[in-house]
CSV table of C-alpha atoms in Angstrom, one decimal:
chain,number,residue,atom,x,y,z
Q,1,MET,CA,-1.7,3.5,-15.9
Q,2,PRO,CA,-1.5,0.7,-18.4
Q,3,VAL,CA,1.6,-1.0,-16.9
Q,4,ASP,CA,3.4,-3.6,-19.1
Q,5,LEU,CA,2.7,-6.6,-17.1
Q,6,LYS,CA,4.9,-8.9,-19.3
Q,7,ALA,CA,8.0,-6.6,-18.8
Q,8,VAL,CA,8.9,-8.5,-15.6
Q,9,THR,CA,9.4,-11.7,-17.6
Q,10,ARG,CA,11.6,-10.1,-20.2
Q,11,ARG,CA,15.4,-9.7,-19.7
Q,12,PRO,CA,16.6,-6.1,-19.7
Q,13,PRO,CA,19.7,-5.1,-21.6
Q,14,GLU,CA,22.8,-6.3,-19.8
Q,15,THR,CA,24.0,-2.9,-18.8
Q,16,VAL,CA,21.7,0.2,-18.7
Q,17,LYS,CA,22.8,3.8,-18.6
Q,18,ILE,CA,20.8,5.7,-16.1
Q,19,TRP,CA,20.8,9.5,-16.4
Q,20,VAL,CA,19.8,11.3,-13.2
Q,21,ARG,CA,19.1,15.0,-13.0
Q,22,ARG,CA,20.8,16.0,-9.9
Q,23,PHE,CA,20.6,19.2,-7.8
Q,24,HIS,CA,23.0,20.4,-5.1
Q,25,PRO,CA,21.2,22.9,-2.7
Q,26,GLU,CA,24.4,24.5,-1.2
Q,27,LYS,CA,25.9,25.2,-4.6
Q,28,GLY,CA,22.7,25.7,-6.3
Q,29,ALA,CA,23.9,23.6,-9.2
Q,30,THR,CA,21.8,21.4,-11.5
Q,31,TRP,CA,23.5,18.8,-13.8
Q,32,TRP,CA,22.8,15.4,-15.5
Q,33,GLN,CA,24.9,12.5,-14.3
Q,34,SER,CA,25.0,9.1,-15.8
Q,35,TYR,CA,25.6,5.8,-14.1
Q,36,GLU,CA,26.2,2.3,-15.8
Q,37,VAL,CA,24.2,-0.3,-14.0
Q,38,LYS,CA,24.4,-4.2,-14.5
Q,39,THR,CA,20.9,-5.4,-14.6
Q,40,HIS,CA,19.0,-8.5,-13.8
Q,41,ARG,CA,15.6,-9.9,-14.8
Q,42,GLY,CA,12.8,-8.3,-12.8
Q,43,MET,CA,15.0,-5.3,-11.9
Q,44,THR,CA,13.0,-2.1,-11.1
Q,45,VAL,CA,14.2,1.4,-11.3
Q,46,LEU,CA,14.3,1.7,-7.5
Q,47,ASP,CA,16.5,-1.4,-7.4
Q,48,ALA,CA,18.9,0.3,-9.8
Q,49,LEU,CA,18.9,3.4,-7.8
Q,50,LEU,CA,19.6,1.4,-4.7
Q,51,LYS,CA,22.5,-0.5,-6.5
Q,52,ILE,CA,24.0,2.8,-7.6
Q,53,LYS,CA,23.8,4.1,-4.0
Q,54,ALA,CA,25.4,1.0,-2.7
Q,55,GLU,CA,28.2,0.5,-5.1
Q,56,THR,CA,28.8,3.7,-7.2
Q,57,ASP,CA,27.7,6.9,-5.6
Q,58,HIS,CA,26.6,7.2,-2.0
Q,59,THR,CA,25.8,11.0,-2.4
Q,60,LEU,CA,22.8,10.3,-4.7
Q,61,VAL,CA,19.6,11.2,-2.7
Q,62,PHE,CA,16.1,9.8,-3.2
Q,63,ARG,CA,13.1,8.9,-1.1
Q,64,TYR,CA,11.7,5.4,-0.8
Q,65,SER,CA,10.1,3.1,1.8
Q,66,CYS,CA,8.1,-0.1,1.1
Q,67,ARG,CA,9.5,-1.1,-2.4
Q,68,MET,CA,6.2,-2.5,-3.4
Q,69,GLY,CA,3.8,0.3,-4.4
Q,70,VAL,CA,2.1,0.7,-1.1
Q,71,CYS,CA,3.6,3.8,0.6
Q,72,GLY,CA,3.7,6.1,-2.4
Q,73,SER,CA,7.2,7.7,-1.4
Q,74,CYS,CA,9.3,6.7,-4.5
Q,75,GLY,CA,7.5,8.8,-7.2
Q,76,LEU,CA,10.0,9.9,-10.0
Q,77,VAL,CA,9.7,11.0,-13.6
Q,78,VAL,CA,10.9,8.1,-15.7
Q,79,ASN,CA,11.5,9.1,-19.3
Q,80,GLY,CA,9.2,12.2,-19.0
Q,81,GLU,CA,6.5,10.1,-17.4
Q,82,PRO,CA,5.5,10.3,-13.6
Q,83,ARG,CA,5.7,6.8,-12.3
Q,84,LEU,CA,6.4,4.9,-8.9
Q,85,SER,CA,10.0,3.9,-9.3
Q,86,CYS,CA,9.3,0.6,-7.5
Q,87,GLN,CA,6.7,-0.4,-10.0
Q,88,THR,CA,8.6,0.5,-13.1
Q,89,GLN,CA,10.7,-2.4,-14.7
Q,90,ILE,CA,13.9,-1.5,-16.2
Q,91,ALA,CA,12.9,-3.8,-19.0
Q,92,GLU,CA,9.8,-1.8,-19.7
Q,93,LYS,CA,11.7,1.4,-20.2
Q,94,ALA,CA,15.1,0.5,-21.6
Q,95,THR,CA,15.3,-1.4,-24.9
Q,96,GLN,CA,18.3,-3.2,-26.6
Q,97,GLU,CA,18.4,-0.4,-29.2
Q,98,LYS,CA,18.5,2.3,-26.6
Q,99,PRO,CA,19.5,1.1,-23.2
Q,100,GLU,CA,19.1,4.4,-21.4
Q,101,ILE,CA,16.7,5.7,-18.8
Q,102,ARG,CA,16.3,9.3,-17.8
Q,103,LEU,CA,15.2,10.1,-14.1
Q,104,GLU,CA,14.0,13.5,-13.0
Q,105,PRO,CA,12.5,14.6,-9.6
Q,106,LEU,CA,8.7,14.9,-9.8
Q,107,TYR,CA,7.6,18.0,-11.7
Q,108,ASN,CA,5.8,20.8,-9.9
Q,109,PHE,CA,7.3,19.9,-6.5
Q,110,PRO,CA,10.2,21.9,-5.0
Q,111,VAL,CA,13.5,19.8,-5.3
Q,112,LEU,CA,15.4,19.6,-1.8
Q,113,ARG,CA,18.3,17.5,-3.3
Q,114,ASP,CA,18.8,15.2,-6.4
Q,115,LEU,CA,15.5,13.2,-6.6
Q,116,LEU,CA,14.1,14.3,-3.2
Q,117,THR,CA,11.1,16.6,-3.5
Q,118,ASP,CA,9.2,18.7,-0.8
Q,119,PHE,CA,5.6,17.6,-0.3
Q,120,SER,CA,4.7,20.4,2.2
Q,121,GLU,CA,2.4,22.4,-0.2
Q,122,PHE,CA,0.9,19.3,-1.5
Q,123,PHE,CA,-0.2,18.1,2.1
Q,124,GLU,CA,-1.1,21.7,3.0
Q,125,LYS,CA,-3.6,21.7,0.1
Q,126,HIS,CA,-4.9,18.2,1.2
Q,127,ARG,CA,-5.5,19.6,4.7
Q,128,LYS,CA,-7.5,22.6,3.2
Q,129,VAL,CA,-10.3,20.4,1.9
Q,130,ARG,CA,-10.9,18.9,5.4
Q,131,PRO,CA,-10.2,15.3,4.7
Q,132,TYR,CA,-12.2,13.9,7.7
Q,133,LEU,CA,-15.9,13.1,8.4
Q,134,ILE,CA,-17.9,16.1,9.8
Q,135,ARG,CA,-20.9,15.4,12.0
Q,136,LEU,CA,-23.2,18.2,13.0
Q,137,ASP,CA,-23.8,16.6,16.5
Q,138,LYS,CA,-20.7,17.4,18.4
Q,139,GLU,CA,-21.3,14.9,21.2
Q,140,GLU,CA,-21.6,12.2,18.8
Q,141,ARG,CA,-18.6,13.2,17.0
Q,142,GLU,CA,-16.4,13.3,20.1
Q,143,ASN,CA,-17.8,10.2,21.8
Q,144,PRO,CA,-19.2,7.9,19.2
Q,145,LYS,CA,-21.0,4.8,20.6
Q,146,LEU,CA,-22.0,2.7,17.6
Q,147,GLU,CA,-21.0,2.6,13.9
Q,148,TYR,CA,-23.1,4.4,11.1
Q,149,GLU,CA,-25.3,2.4,8.9
Q,150,GLN,CA,-24.2,2.5,5.2
Q,151,ARG,CA,-25.5,0.6,2.3
Q,152,PRO,CA,-23.1,-1.2,0.0
Q,153,GLU,CA,-24.0,1.0,-2.9
Q,154,GLU,CA,-23.2,4.0,-0.9
Q,155,LEU,CA,-19.8,2.6,-0.1
Q,156,GLU,CA,-19.2,2.0,-3.8
Q,157,GLU,CA,-19.8,5.7,-4.5
Q,158,TYR,CA,-16.6,6.7,-2.7
Q,159,TYR,CA,-14.6,3.5,-2.1
Q,160,GLU,CA,-12.3,4.0,-5.2
Q,161,TYR,CA,-11.0,7.4,-3.9
Q,162,THR,CA,-10.1,5.9,-0.5
Q,163,LEU,CA,-7.3,4.0,-2.2
Q,164,CYS,CA,-5.2,7.0,-2.7
Q,165,ILE,CA,-1.6,6.6,-1.4
Q,166,SER,CA,-0.7,10.5,-1.8
Q,167,CYS,CA,2.2,9.7,-4.1
Q,168,GLY,CA,1.9,13.0,-5.9
Q,169,LEU,CA,2.1,11.6,-9.4
Q,170,CYS,CA,-1.3,13.2,-10.4
Q,171,ALA,CA,0.1,16.7,-9.3
Q,172,ALA,CA,3.2,16.1,-11.3
Q,173,ALA,CA,1.3,15.1,-14.4
Q,174,CYS,CA,-1.5,17.9,-14.2
Q,175,PRO,CA,-1.0,20.8,-16.6
Q,176,VAL,CA,-3.2,23.1,-14.5
Q,177,TYR,CA,-1.2,22.3,-11.3
Q,178,ALA,CA,1.9,23.2,-13.3
Q,179,SER,CA,0.8,26.6,-14.4
Q,180,ASN,CA,-1.4,27.7,-11.4
Q,181,PRO,CA,0.1,27.6,-7.8
Q,182,LYS,CA,-3.3,28.3,-6.3
Q,183,PHE,CA,-4.9,25.3,-7.8
Q,184,LEU,CA,-5.6,22.6,-5.1
Q,185,GLY,CA,-4.6,19.8,-7.5
Q,186,PRO,CA,-6.3,16.4,-8.4
Q,187,HIS,CA,-5.3,14.7,-5.1
Q,188,ALA,CA,-6.9,17.1,-2.9
Q,189,LEU,CA,-10.0,17.7,-5.1
Q,190,ALA,CA,-10.4,13.9,-5.4
Q,191,GLN,CA,-10.2,13.6,-1.5
Q,192,ALA,CA,-12.7,16.5,-1.2
Q,193,TYR,CA,-15.2,14.5,-3.4
Q,194,ARG,CA,-14.4,11.3,-1.5
Q,195,TYR,CA,-15.7,13.0,1.7
Q,196,LEU,CA,-18.5,14.7,-0.1
Q,197,ALA,CA,-19.8,11.5,-1.5
Q,198,ASP,CA,-19.6,9.6,1.7
Q,199,SER,CA,-23.0,9.1,3.3
Q,200,ARG,CA,-21.7,9.3,6.9
Q,201,ASP,CA,-20.5,12.9,6.3
Q,202,GLU,CA,-23.0,15.8,7.1
Q,203,GLY,CA,-20.5,18.7,6.3
Q,204,TRP,CA,-21.6,18.9,2.6
Q,205,ARG,CA,-22.9,22.4,2.8
Q,206,LEU,CA,-19.7,23.8,4.4
Q,207,ARG,CA,-17.6,21.7,1.9
Q,208,LEU,CA,-19.4,22.9,-1.2
Q,209,GLU,CA,-19.3,26.6,0.0
Q,210,GLU,CA,-15.5,26.4,0.6
Q,211,LEU,CA,-14.9,24.6,-2.7
Q,212,ASP,CA,-17.1,27.1,-4.6
Q,213,GLU,CA,-15.2,30.1,-3.0
Q,214,ASP,CA,-12.0,28.5,-3.7
Q,215,GLY,CA,-12.8,27.9,-7.3
Q,216,SER,CA,-10.2,25.1,-8.0
Q,217,ALA,CA,-12.8,22.6,-9.1
Q,218,TYR,CA,-13.7,24.9,-12.0
Q,219,ARG,CA,-10.0,25.2,-13.2
Q,220,CYS,CA,-9.8,21.5,-14.2
Q,221,HIS,CA,-9.7,21.0,-18.0
Q,222,PHE,CA,-10.1,17.2,-18.0
Q,223,ALA,CA,-6.7,16.4,-19.6
Q,224,ALA,CA,-7.1,13.2,-17.5
Q,225,SER,CA,-3.4,12.8,-17.1
Q,226,CYS,CA,-4.0,12.3,-13.4
Q,227,SER,CA,-6.2,9.3,-13.9
Q,228,TYR,CA,-3.6,8.0,-16.5
Q,229,VAL,CA,-0.6,8.1,-14.3
Q,230,CYS,CA,-2.3,7.1,-11.0
Q,231,PRO,CA,-0.8,3.9,-9.9
Q,232,LYS,CA,-3.9,2.9,-7.7
Q,233,VAL,CA,-6.5,3.6,-10.2
Q,234,VAL,CA,-8.0,6.1,-8.1
Q,235,ASP,CA,-9.4,8.3,-11.0
Q,236,PRO,CA,-9.1,11.8,-9.7
Q,237,ALA,CA,-10.3,13.2,-13.0
Q,238,GLY,CA,-13.7,11.5,-12.8
Q,239,ALA,CA,-14.0,12.5,-9.1
Q,240,ILE,CA,-13.3,16.2,-10.1
Q,241,GLN,CA,-16.0,16.1,-12.8
Q,242,ARG,CA,-18.4,14.6,-10.2
Q,243,LEU,CA,-17.4,17.4,-7.7
Q,244,ARG,CA,-18.2,20.0,-10.4
Q,245,ARG,CA,-21.6,18.4,-11.1
Q,246,ALA,CA,-22.3,18.5,-7.3
Q,247,LEU,CA,-21.3,22.1,-7.2
Q,248,LEU,CA,-23.5,23.0,-10.2
Q,249,THR,CA,-26.5,21.3,-8.8
Q,250,TYR,CA,-25.9,23.0,-5.3
Q,251,LYS,CA,-25.9,26.4,-7.2
Q,252,PHE,CA,-29.3,25.6,-8.5
Q,253,ARG,CA,-30.4,24.4,-5.0
Q,254,LEU,CA,-30.9,20.9,-6.4
Q,255,PHE,CA,-28.2,19.1,-4.5
Q,256,ARG,CA,-29.6,16.2,-2.3
Q,257,LYS,CA,-27.7,13.7,-0.3
Q,258,ARG,CA,-28.9,11.0,2.2
Q,259,THR,CA,-26.8,11.2,5.4
Q,260,ALA,CA,-26.4,8.0,7.4
Q,261,LYS,CA,-27.3,7.9,11.0
Q,262,PRO,CA,-25.6,5.9,13.7
Q,263,VAL,CA,-27.1,2.3,14.1
Q,264,GLU,CA,-30.0,2.2,16.5
Q,265,PRO,CA,-29.0,0.5,19.8
Q,266,MET,CA,-30.9,-2.8,20.4
Q,267,LYS,CA,-33.5,-2.6,22.9
Q,268,GLU,CA,-33.1,-6.1,24.2
Q,269,ALA,CA,-31.0,-9.2,23.5
Q,270,LYS,CA,-32.7,-11.1,20.7
Q,271,PRO,CA,-33.0,-14.9,20.8
Q,272,THR,CA,-30.5,-17.0,18.8
Q,273,VAL,CA,-31.8,-17.9,15.3
Q,274,PRO,CA,-32.3,-21.7,15.2
Q,275,LEU,CA,-30.6,-23.7,12.4
Q,276,PRO,CA,-32.8,-24.6,9.5
Q,277,PRO,CA,-34.1,-28.3,9.6
Q,278,GLU,CA,-32.1,-29.3,6.5
Q,279,ALA,CA,-28.8,-28.0,8.0
Q,280,GLU,CA,-26.6,-30.9,9.3
Q,281,PRO,CA,-23.9,-30.3,11.7
Q,282,ILE,CA,-20.3,-31.6,10.7
Q,283,GLU,CA,-19.5,-34.8,12.5
Q,284,GLY,CA,-17.7,-34.5,15.6
Q,285,VAL,CA,-18.8,-30.8,16.2
Q,286,ASP,CA,-20.9,-30.2,19.2
Q,287,LEU,CA,-23.3,-27.4,18.4
Q,288,SER,CA,-24.6,-26.8,21.9
Q,289,ALA,CA,-21.0,-26.3,23.1
Q,290,LEU,CA,-20.4,-23.9,20.4
Q,291,GLU,CA,-23.5,-21.8,21.4
Q,292,ARG,CA,-22.4,-21.7,25.1
Q,293,GLU,CA,-19.1,-20.2,23.8
Q,294,GLU,CA,-18.5,-16.5,24.6
Q,295,ALA,CA,-19.0,-14.3,21.5
Q,296,LEU,CA,-16.2,-12.2,20.1
Q,297,ILE,CA,-18.4,-9.0,20.5
Q,298,PRO,CA,-20.3,-9.4,23.8
Q,299,LYS,CA,-24.0,-8.8,23.5
Q,300,GLN,CA,-24.0,-6.5,26.5
Q,301,LYS,CA,-21.9,-4.0,24.4
Q,302,LEU,CA,-24.5,-3.8,21.7
Q,303,LEU,CA,-27.3,-3.0,24.2
Q,304,GLU,CA,-28.1,0.5,25.4
Q,305,ASP,CA,-26.3,1.7,28.4
N,1,MET,CA,20.0,25.7,1.7
N,2,LYS,CA,17.5,26.6,-0.9
N,3,ALA,CA,14.9,24.4,-2.7
N,4,GLN,CA,14.9,24.4,-6.4
N,5,LYS,CA,11.6,25.4,-8.0
N,6,ASN,CA,10.4,22.8,-10.3
N,7,ARG,CA,7.1,24.0,-11.5
N,8,LEU,CA,6.7,23.6,-15.2
N,9,GLY,CA,4.5,26.6,-15.7
N,10,VAL,CA,2.6,27.1,-18.9
N,11,LEU,CA,4.9,25.1,-20.8
N,12,GLY,CA,3.7,22.1,-18.7
N,13,SER,CA,0.6,21.9,-21.0
N,14,PHE,CA,2.9,21.0,-23.8
N,15,LYS,CA,4.5,18.1,-22.1
N,16,LEU,CA,2.5,15.0,-23.0
N,17,MET,CA,3.5,13.0,-19.8
N,18,GLY,CA,3.6,9.6,-21.6
N,19,ALA,CA,0.1,10.2,-23.2
N,20,ASN,CA,-0.7,8.9,-26.6
N,21,LEU,CA,-3.7,8.6,-28.7
N,22,ARG,CA,-4.4,5.1,-27.6
N,23,ASP,CA,-4.1,5.3,-23.9
N,24,ASN,CA,-4.6,8.9,-23.0
N,25,PRO,CA,-6.2,10.8,-26.0
N,26,GLU,CA,-7.8,13.2,-23.5
N,27,ARG,CA,-4.4,14.8,-22.9
N,28,VAL,CA,-3.8,15.0,-26.7
N,29,ALA,CA,-7.2,16.7,-27.0
N,30,PHE,CA,-6.5,19.1,-24.2
N,31,LEU,CA,-3.2,20.1,-25.8
N,32,MET,CA,-4.9,20.6,-29.3
N,33,HIS,CA,-7.8,22.6,-27.6
N,34,ARG,CA,-5.1,24.8,-26.2
N,35,ILE,CA,-3.1,25.3,-29.5
N,36,THR,CA,-6.5,25.8,-31.5
N,37,GLY,CA,-7.6,28.4,-28.9
N,38,ILE,CA,-4.3,30.4,-29.4
N,39,ILE,CA,-4.8,30.1,-33.2
N,40,LEU,CA,-8.3,31.4,-32.8
N,41,VAL,CA,-7.3,34.3,-30.8
N,42,GLY,CA,-4.8,35.3,-33.4
N,43,PHE,CA,-7.4,34.7,-36.1
N,44,ILE,CA,-10.0,37.0,-34.4
N,45,PHE,CA,-7.5,40.0,-34.4
N,46,ALA,CA,-6.5,39.3,-37.9
N,47,HIS,CA,-10.1,39.1,-38.9
N,48,ILE,CA,-11.0,42.5,-37.2
N,49,ILE,CA,-8.1,44.2,-38.9
N,50,SER,CA,-8.8,42.7,-42.4
N,51,THR,CA,-12.5,43.4,-42.3
N,52,ASN,CA,-12.0,46.9,-40.9
N,53,SER,CA,-9.5,47.9,-43.6
N,54,LEU,CA,-11.2,46.3,-46.6
N,55,ALA,CA,-14.8,47.5,-45.5
N,56,ARG,CA,-13.9,51.0,-46.0
N,57,ASN,CA,-13.9,50.4,-49.8
N,58,GLY,CA,-17.3,49.0,-50.0
N,59,TRP,CA,-18.9,45.5,-49.8
N,60,GLU,CA,-18.3,44.6,-53.5
N,61,HIS,CA,-14.6,45.4,-53.3
N,62,TRP,CA,-14.3,43.4,-50.0
N,63,MET,CA,-16.0,40.4,-51.5
N,64,ALA,CA,-13.8,40.5,-54.6
N,65,VAL,CA,-10.6,40.6,-52.6
N,66,GLU,CA,-11.9,37.8,-50.4
N,67,VAL,CA,-12.6,35.6,-53.5
N,68,GLU,CA,-9.3,36.6,-55.0
N,69,HIS,CA,-7.3,35.7,-51.8
N,70,LEU,CA,-9.2,32.8,-50.4
N,71,ARG,CA,-9.9,30.8,-53.6
N,72,THR,CA,-6.3,30.3,-54.6
N,73,LEU,CA,-3.5,28.7,-52.6
N,74,ASN,CA,-1.4,31.5,-51.0
N,75,PRO,CA,-0.1,32.1,-47.4
N,76,ILE,CA,-3.4,34.1,-46.4
N,77,SER,CA,-5.7,31.4,-47.7
N,78,LEU,CA,-3.6,28.8,-46.0
N,79,ALA,CA,-3.7,30.7,-42.7
N,80,PHE,CA,-7.5,31.0,-43.2
N,81,PHE,CA,-7.8,27.3,-43.8
N,82,ILE,CA,-5.7,26.5,-40.6
N,83,ALA,CA,-8.0,28.8,-38.6
N,84,MET,CA,-11.1,27.2,-39.8
N,85,GLY,CA,-9.6,23.8,-38.9
N,86,ALA,CA,-8.9,25.1,-35.5
N,87,ALA,CA,-12.4,26.6,-35.2
N,88,VAL,CA,-14.0,23.2,-36.1
N,89,PHE,CA,-11.8,21.3,-33.7
N,90,HIS,CA,-12.3,23.9,-30.9
N,91,GLY,CA,-16.0,23.8,-31.3
N,92,LEU,CA,-16.5,20.0,-31.5
N,93,ASN,CA,-14.1,19.3,-28.6
N,94,GLY,CA,-15.9,22.1,-26.6
N,95,ILE,CA,-19.3,20.4,-26.9
N,96,ARG,CA,-17.7,17.1,-25.5
N,97,LEU,CA,-16.0,19.0,-22.7
N,98,LEU,CA,-19.3,20.8,-21.7
N,99,LEU,CA,-21.0,17.5,-21.4
N,100,VAL,CA,-18.2,15.9,-19.5
N,101,GLU,CA,-17.1,18.8,-17.3
N,102,ALA,CA,-20.4,20.5,-16.3
N,103,LEU,CA,-22.7,17.5,-16.1
N,104,ALA,CA,-20.2,14.6,-15.5
N,105,LEU,CA,-21.6,12.7,-18.3
N,106,TRP,CA,-20.0,9.8,-20.2
N,107,ILE,CA,-17.3,9.1,-17.4
N,108,GLY,CA,-18.5,5.8,-16.1
N,109,ARG,CA,-19.3,4.8,-12.5
N,110,PRO,CA,-17.0,4.6,-9.7
N,111,GLU,CA,-15.9,1.0,-9.4
N,112,LYS,CA,-13.4,-1.3,-7.5
N,113,PRO,CA,-10.1,-1.5,-9.4
N,114,LYS,CA,-9.8,-4.7,-11.4
N,115,PRO,CA,-7.4,-5.8,-14.2
N,116,PRO,CA,-6.3,-4.2,-16.6
N,117,TYR,CA,-6.5,-1.3,-14.0
N,118,VAL,CA,-7.8,1.4,-16.2
N,119,ALA,CA,-9.7,4.2,-14.5
N,120,PRO,CA,-13.5,4.3,-15.2
N,121,SER,CA,-13.4,7.9,-16.6
N,122,LEU,CA,-10.9,6.7,-19.2
N,123,LYS,CA,-13.1,3.9,-20.3
N,124,GLY,CA,-16.4,5.8,-20.4
N,125,PHE,CA,-18.2,6.9,-23.6
N,126,GLN,CA,-16.3,10.1,-23.6
N,127,ARG,CA,-13.3,8.1,-24.9
N,128,ARG,CA,-15.3,7.1,-28.0
N,129,ALA,CA,-16.6,10.7,-28.2
N,130,ILE,CA,-13.0,11.9,-28.5
N,131,TYR,CA,-12.5,9.7,-31.4
N,132,ALA,CA,-15.6,10.8,-32.9
N,133,VAL,CA,-14.5,14.4,-32.5
N,134,PHE,CA,-11.2,13.7,-34.3
N,135,ALA,CA,-13.0,11.9,-37.1
N,136,LEU,CA,-15.6,14.6,-37.6
N,137,TRP,CA,-13.0,17.3,-37.4
N,138,LEU,CA,-10.8,15.7,-40.3
N,139,ILE,CA,-14.0,15.2,-42.4
N,140,ILE,CA,-15.3,18.8,-41.9
N,141,TRP,CA,-11.9,20.2,-42.3
N,142,ALA,CA,-11.3,18.2,-45.6
N,143,ALA,CA,-14.7,19.4,-46.7
N,144,ILE,CA,-13.8,23.1,-46.0
N,145,GLY,CA,-10.5,22.5,-48.0
N,146,TYR,CA,-12.5,21.0,-51.0
N,147,VAL,CA,-14.9,24.1,-50.9
N,148,MET,CA,-12.2,26.6,-50.6
N,149,PHE,CA,-9.6,25.3,-53.1
N,150,LEU,CA,-11.3,22.8,-55.5
N,151,TRP,CA,-14.9,23.6,-55.9
């Protein structure tokens, strides 16, 4: 999402009217309530909500944790746009002409109370795509001895998708997720592709069969709202298109993937590489003493049992 | 205690979620693809009814009525003109979507996030393809209007 980076330097309107769409589960009532908040420079929407909770209305319910865009629990709809409330400046959304902000709970998630939404279905769908590495060798999976070898370019293939913080903004913005309850959603499908593209994973046949049977990957229409609203630039829309290409090539029996093996254990301790002749040690550093020092990873650990 | 259902349903397609032509034209194209699709479904039914009822009186008569109705500005010719615009947009955008969705072309390569933090698929060639689709659509639609009403 193109965040207005200069908003933090601007002074927001002196007081801002914050409209909150509230919901009371016992009464089953929904209503819009407004709060006047005195602002300061650099104030975020989450700051404003905390101020309301502390000073005006302690019954207001919302979820938050880290306050710095890492945990992904404070997702809200700000002026009709899914955003992390801790990353949204008041100065970005409220202007001097219209000092108002409308807050709603995340779309497409059941509302428990006020701005608090239920993520059970979202995480259930995440669980469905098997978000873990699958190895065919059970012994190796249960008792791994050494790490898998992976090339830097293989890491780049999926690294972007590992940055997901499961904030649910993509699901709130997706038009297909809104209309089709069976659709797995951008988050789950991006995670499915993340493990499919990982060279350490050997379960690609199982994953592709399950995803093909489920059919969710084919239902995406590339509105790309998920990639647009994503606060971590995970690009779920791109991942789903790549997943669909993988499914297509798999259907034509053309899907190929190199799977990484565990690193071969060393047969014997190798001699230390001597310093090149042009290297000169820093004055006052005793190289021979450094060489005698115990290594962080003992050599014995790297050797075969 | 009961949770409130908050699923937007089919109407969720018509919310833009902060999208605009500069930052997220994909969403605008998606919305227009939906609307033009609905128009085309309506047009197909109208087309079947119109050709069916007029064809009974012979080809010459049908052509004469077509020319009479479609070469002058009236509600029927205007509806036909809108349907033609919908067909052109739906077709052009459909070609772009086929290439992007089936073959994952034009969506860039996965990369590590760096400023200004725009997802690779939103920076890829498909973004320029969208603008090309919009431009071509307007040109072809204008040409259809010229042929229908002014030529």
